[in-house]
Tab-separated table of C-alpha atoms in Angstrom:
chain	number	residue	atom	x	y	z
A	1287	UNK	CA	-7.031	3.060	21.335
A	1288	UNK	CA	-5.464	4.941	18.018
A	1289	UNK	CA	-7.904	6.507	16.200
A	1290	UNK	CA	-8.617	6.302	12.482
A	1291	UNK	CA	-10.584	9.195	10.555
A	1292	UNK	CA	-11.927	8.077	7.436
A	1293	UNK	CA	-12.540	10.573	4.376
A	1294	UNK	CA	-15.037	10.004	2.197
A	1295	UNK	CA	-17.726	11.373	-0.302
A	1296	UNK	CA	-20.536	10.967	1.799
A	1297	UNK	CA	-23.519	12.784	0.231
A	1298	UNK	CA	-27.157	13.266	1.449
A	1299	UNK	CA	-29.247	10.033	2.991
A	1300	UNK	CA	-29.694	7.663	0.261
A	1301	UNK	CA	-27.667	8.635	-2.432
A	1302	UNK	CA	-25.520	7.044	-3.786
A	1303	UNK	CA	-21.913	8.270	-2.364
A	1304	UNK	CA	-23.875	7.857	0.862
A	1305	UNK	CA	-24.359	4.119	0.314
A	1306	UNK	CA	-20.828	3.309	-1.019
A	1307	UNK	CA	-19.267	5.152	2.221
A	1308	UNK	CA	-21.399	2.807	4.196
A	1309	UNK	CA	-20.831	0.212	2.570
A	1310	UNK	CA	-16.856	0.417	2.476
A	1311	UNK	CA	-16.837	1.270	5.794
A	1312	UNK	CA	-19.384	-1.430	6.932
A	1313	UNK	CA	-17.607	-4.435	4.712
A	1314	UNK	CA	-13.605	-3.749	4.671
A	1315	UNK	CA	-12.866	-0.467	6.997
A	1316	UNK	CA	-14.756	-1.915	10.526
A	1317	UNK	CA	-13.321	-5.338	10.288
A	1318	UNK	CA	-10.224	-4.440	9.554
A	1319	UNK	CA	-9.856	-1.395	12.527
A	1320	UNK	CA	-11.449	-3.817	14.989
A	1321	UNK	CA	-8.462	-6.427	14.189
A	1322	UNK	CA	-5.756	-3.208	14.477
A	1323	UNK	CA	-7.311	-1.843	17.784
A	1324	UNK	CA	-8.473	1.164	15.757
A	1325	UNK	CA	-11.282	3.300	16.665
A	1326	UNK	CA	-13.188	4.389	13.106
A	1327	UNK	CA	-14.511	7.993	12.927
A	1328	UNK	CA	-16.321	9.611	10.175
A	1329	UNK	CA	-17.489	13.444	10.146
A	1330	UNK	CA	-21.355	12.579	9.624
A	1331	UNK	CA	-21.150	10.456	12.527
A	1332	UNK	CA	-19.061	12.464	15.102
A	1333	UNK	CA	-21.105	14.188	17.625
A	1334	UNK	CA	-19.394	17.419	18.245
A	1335	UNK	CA	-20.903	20.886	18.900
A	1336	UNK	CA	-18.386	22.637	17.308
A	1337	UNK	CA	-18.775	23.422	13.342
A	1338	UNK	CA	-18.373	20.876	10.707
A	1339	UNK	CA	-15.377	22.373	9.355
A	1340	UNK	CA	-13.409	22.686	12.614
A	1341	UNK	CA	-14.491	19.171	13.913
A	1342	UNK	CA	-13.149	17.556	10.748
A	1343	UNK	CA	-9.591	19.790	10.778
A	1344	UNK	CA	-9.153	18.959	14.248
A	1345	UNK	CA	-9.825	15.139	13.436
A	1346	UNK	CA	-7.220	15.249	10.223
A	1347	UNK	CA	-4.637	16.445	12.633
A	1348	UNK	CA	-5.270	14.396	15.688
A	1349	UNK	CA	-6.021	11.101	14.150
A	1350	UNK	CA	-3.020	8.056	14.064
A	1351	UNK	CA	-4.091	7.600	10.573
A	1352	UNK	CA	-6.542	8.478	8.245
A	1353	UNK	CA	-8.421	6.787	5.216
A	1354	UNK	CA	-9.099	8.883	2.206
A	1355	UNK	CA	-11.377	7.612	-0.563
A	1356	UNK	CA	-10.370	9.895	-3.664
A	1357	UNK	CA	-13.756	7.953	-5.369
A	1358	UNK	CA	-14.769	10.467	-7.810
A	1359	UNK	CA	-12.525	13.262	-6.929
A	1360	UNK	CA	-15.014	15.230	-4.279
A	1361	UNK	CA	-13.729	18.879	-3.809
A	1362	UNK	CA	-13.980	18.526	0.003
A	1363	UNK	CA	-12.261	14.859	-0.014
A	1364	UNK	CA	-9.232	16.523	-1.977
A	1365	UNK	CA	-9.046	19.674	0.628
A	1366	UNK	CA	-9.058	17.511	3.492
A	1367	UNK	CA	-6.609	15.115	2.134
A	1368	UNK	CA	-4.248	18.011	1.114
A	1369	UNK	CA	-4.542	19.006	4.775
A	1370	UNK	CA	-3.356	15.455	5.609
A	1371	UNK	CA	-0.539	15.497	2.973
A	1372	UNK	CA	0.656	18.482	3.841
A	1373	UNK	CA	1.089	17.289	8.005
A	1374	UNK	CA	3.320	14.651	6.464
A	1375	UNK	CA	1.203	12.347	8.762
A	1376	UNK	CA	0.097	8.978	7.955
A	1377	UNK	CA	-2.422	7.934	5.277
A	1378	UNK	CA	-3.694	5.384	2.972
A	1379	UNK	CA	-5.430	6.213	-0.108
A	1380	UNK	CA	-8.525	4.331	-1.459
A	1381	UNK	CA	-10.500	4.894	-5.024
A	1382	UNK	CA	-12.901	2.714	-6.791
A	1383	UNK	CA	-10.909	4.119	-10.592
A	1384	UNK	CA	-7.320	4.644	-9.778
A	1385	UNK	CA	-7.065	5.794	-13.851
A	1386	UNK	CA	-9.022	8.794	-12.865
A	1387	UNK	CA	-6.601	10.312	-10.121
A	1388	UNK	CA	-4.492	13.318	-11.161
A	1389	UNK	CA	-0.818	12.662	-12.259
A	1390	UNK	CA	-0.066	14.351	-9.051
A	1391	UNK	CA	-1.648	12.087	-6.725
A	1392	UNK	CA	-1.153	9.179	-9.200
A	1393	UNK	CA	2.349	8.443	-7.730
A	1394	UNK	CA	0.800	8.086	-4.249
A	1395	UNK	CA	0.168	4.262	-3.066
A	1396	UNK	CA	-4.153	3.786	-3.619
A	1397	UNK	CA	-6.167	0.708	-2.950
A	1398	UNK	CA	-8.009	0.241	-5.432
A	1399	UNK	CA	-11.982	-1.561	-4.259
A	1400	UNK	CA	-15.085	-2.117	-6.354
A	1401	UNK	CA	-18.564	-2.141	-4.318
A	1402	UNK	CA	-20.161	-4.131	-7.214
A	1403	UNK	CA	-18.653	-8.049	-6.242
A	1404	UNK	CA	-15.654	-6.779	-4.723
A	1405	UNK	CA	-13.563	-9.670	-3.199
A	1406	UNK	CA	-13.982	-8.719	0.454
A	1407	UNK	CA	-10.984	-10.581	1.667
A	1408	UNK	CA	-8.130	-9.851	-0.807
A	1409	UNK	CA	-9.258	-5.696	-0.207
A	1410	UNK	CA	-9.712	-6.256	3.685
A	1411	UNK	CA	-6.134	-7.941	3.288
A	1412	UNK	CA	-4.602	-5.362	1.668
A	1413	UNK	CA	-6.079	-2.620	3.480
A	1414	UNK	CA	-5.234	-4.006	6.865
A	1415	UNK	CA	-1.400	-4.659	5.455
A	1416	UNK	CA	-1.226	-0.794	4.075
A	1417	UNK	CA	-2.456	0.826	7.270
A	1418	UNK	CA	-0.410	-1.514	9.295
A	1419	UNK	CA	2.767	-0.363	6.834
A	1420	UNK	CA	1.389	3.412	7.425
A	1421	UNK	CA	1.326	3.017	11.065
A	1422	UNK	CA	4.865	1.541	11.295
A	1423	UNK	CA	5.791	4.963	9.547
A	1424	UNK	CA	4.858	6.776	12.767
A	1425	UNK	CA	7.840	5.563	14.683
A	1426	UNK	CA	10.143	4.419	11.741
A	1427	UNK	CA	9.866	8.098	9.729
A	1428	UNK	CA	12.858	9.375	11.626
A	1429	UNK	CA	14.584	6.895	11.936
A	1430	UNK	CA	15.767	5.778	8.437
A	1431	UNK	CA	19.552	4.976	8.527
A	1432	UNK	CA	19.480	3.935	4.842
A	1433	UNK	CA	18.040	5.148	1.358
A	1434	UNK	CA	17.813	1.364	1.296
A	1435	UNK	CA	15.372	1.017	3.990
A	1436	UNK	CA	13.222	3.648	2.190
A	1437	UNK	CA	13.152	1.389	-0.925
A	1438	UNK	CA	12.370	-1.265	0.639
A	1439	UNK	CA	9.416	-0.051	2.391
A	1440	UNK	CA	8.296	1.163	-1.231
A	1441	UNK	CA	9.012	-2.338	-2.568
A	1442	UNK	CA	6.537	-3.226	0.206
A	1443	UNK	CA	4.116	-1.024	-0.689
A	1444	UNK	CA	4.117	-1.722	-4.136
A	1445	UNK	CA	3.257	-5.598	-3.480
A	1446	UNK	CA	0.666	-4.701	-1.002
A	1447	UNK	CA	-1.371	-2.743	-3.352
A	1448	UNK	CA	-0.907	-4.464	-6.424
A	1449	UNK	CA	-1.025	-8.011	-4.831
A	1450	UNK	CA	2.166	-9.065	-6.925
A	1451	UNK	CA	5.309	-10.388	-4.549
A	1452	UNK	CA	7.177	-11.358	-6.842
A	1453	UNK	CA	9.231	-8.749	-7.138
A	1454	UNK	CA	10.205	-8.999	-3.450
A	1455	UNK	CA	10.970	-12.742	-3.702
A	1456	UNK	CA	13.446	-11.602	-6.063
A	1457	UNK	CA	14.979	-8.860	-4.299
A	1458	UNK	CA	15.041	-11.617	-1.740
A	1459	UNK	CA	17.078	-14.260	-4.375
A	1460	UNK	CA	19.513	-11.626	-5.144
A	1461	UNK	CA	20.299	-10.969	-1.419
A	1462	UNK	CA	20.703	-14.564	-0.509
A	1463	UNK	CA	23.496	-14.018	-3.551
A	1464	UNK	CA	25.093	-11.438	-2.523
A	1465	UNK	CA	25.239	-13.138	1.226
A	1466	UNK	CA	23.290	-9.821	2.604
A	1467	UNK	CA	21.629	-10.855	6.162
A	1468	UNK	CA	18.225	-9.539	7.189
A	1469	UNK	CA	18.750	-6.529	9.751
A	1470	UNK	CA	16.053	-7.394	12.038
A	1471	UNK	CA	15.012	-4.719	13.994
């Protein structure tokens, strides 16, 4: 079974960042590993005898994939995430206020979620679809014969987290026009 590592805020028992990392991971991160065959770990919640610190570098390199929730900008959320980044390994981002990531990380794909109403199954949805599409990435990252294939995985990407196809049906008329058959791999 892969293993997912989610990063979070997750603050003291009670508080606040506490309840929203239960929550997300509770309403849309659970579901959606259990239909991937992904095996959720969190660093408050790992039993390990070695330190904090080393437990949660050693899960940010081992781990298939890992969630990072950039909600409020935590200073240890953005360390461990540059760790990530800088593995080139895969990763999907998450933030409740995509408006308050820095320009630098602004260009990276993000979920955007709400824990106040959120619609459960359009965020479940698009989570499942972005870690399925970071996944993929594992085997297809070396592999790209094409700058073409590379856009069109951003293309993807792009719908995924802003919901909108649209775009992609219309990269899809203008094939069709140009006669350009589907490579299916």
């Amino acid at each position: 079974m892969k293993k997912l590592f989610f990063i979070t805020p997750i603050g003291i028992d009670g508080s606040q960042e506490r309840r929203d990392s239960d929550f997300v991971m509770s309403t849309f991160l659970e579901p959606v590993a259990k239909k991937l065959d992904l095996r959720v770990l969190r660093a408050d919640l790992l039993n390990d005898s070695n330190s904090i610190d080393d437990t949660i570098v050693q899960q940010i390199e081992t781990s298939d994939i890992v969630l990072i929730d950039l909600t409020g900008l935590n200073s240890n959320v953005m360390f461990e995430f540059g760790i990530r980044f800088g593995l080139r390994k895969p990763f999907v981002v998450m933030t409740q206020n995509i408006n308050e990531l820095p320009l630098d990380v602004r260009n990276i794909r993000a979920l955007e979620y709400t824990v106040t109403a959120p619609n459960i199954k359009n965020i479940s949805d698009r989570l499942e679809a972005m870690i399925t599409v970071a996944l993929d990435n594992i085997s297809t990252e070396s592999s790209f014969s094409s700058k073409g294939e590379q856009m069109g995985q951003e293309l993807a990407l792009n719908a995924i987290q802003s919901g909108d196809f649209s775009v992609i049906n219309n990269f899809i008329e203008l094939a069709n026009k140009l006669g350009i058959e589907p490579n299916n791999k």
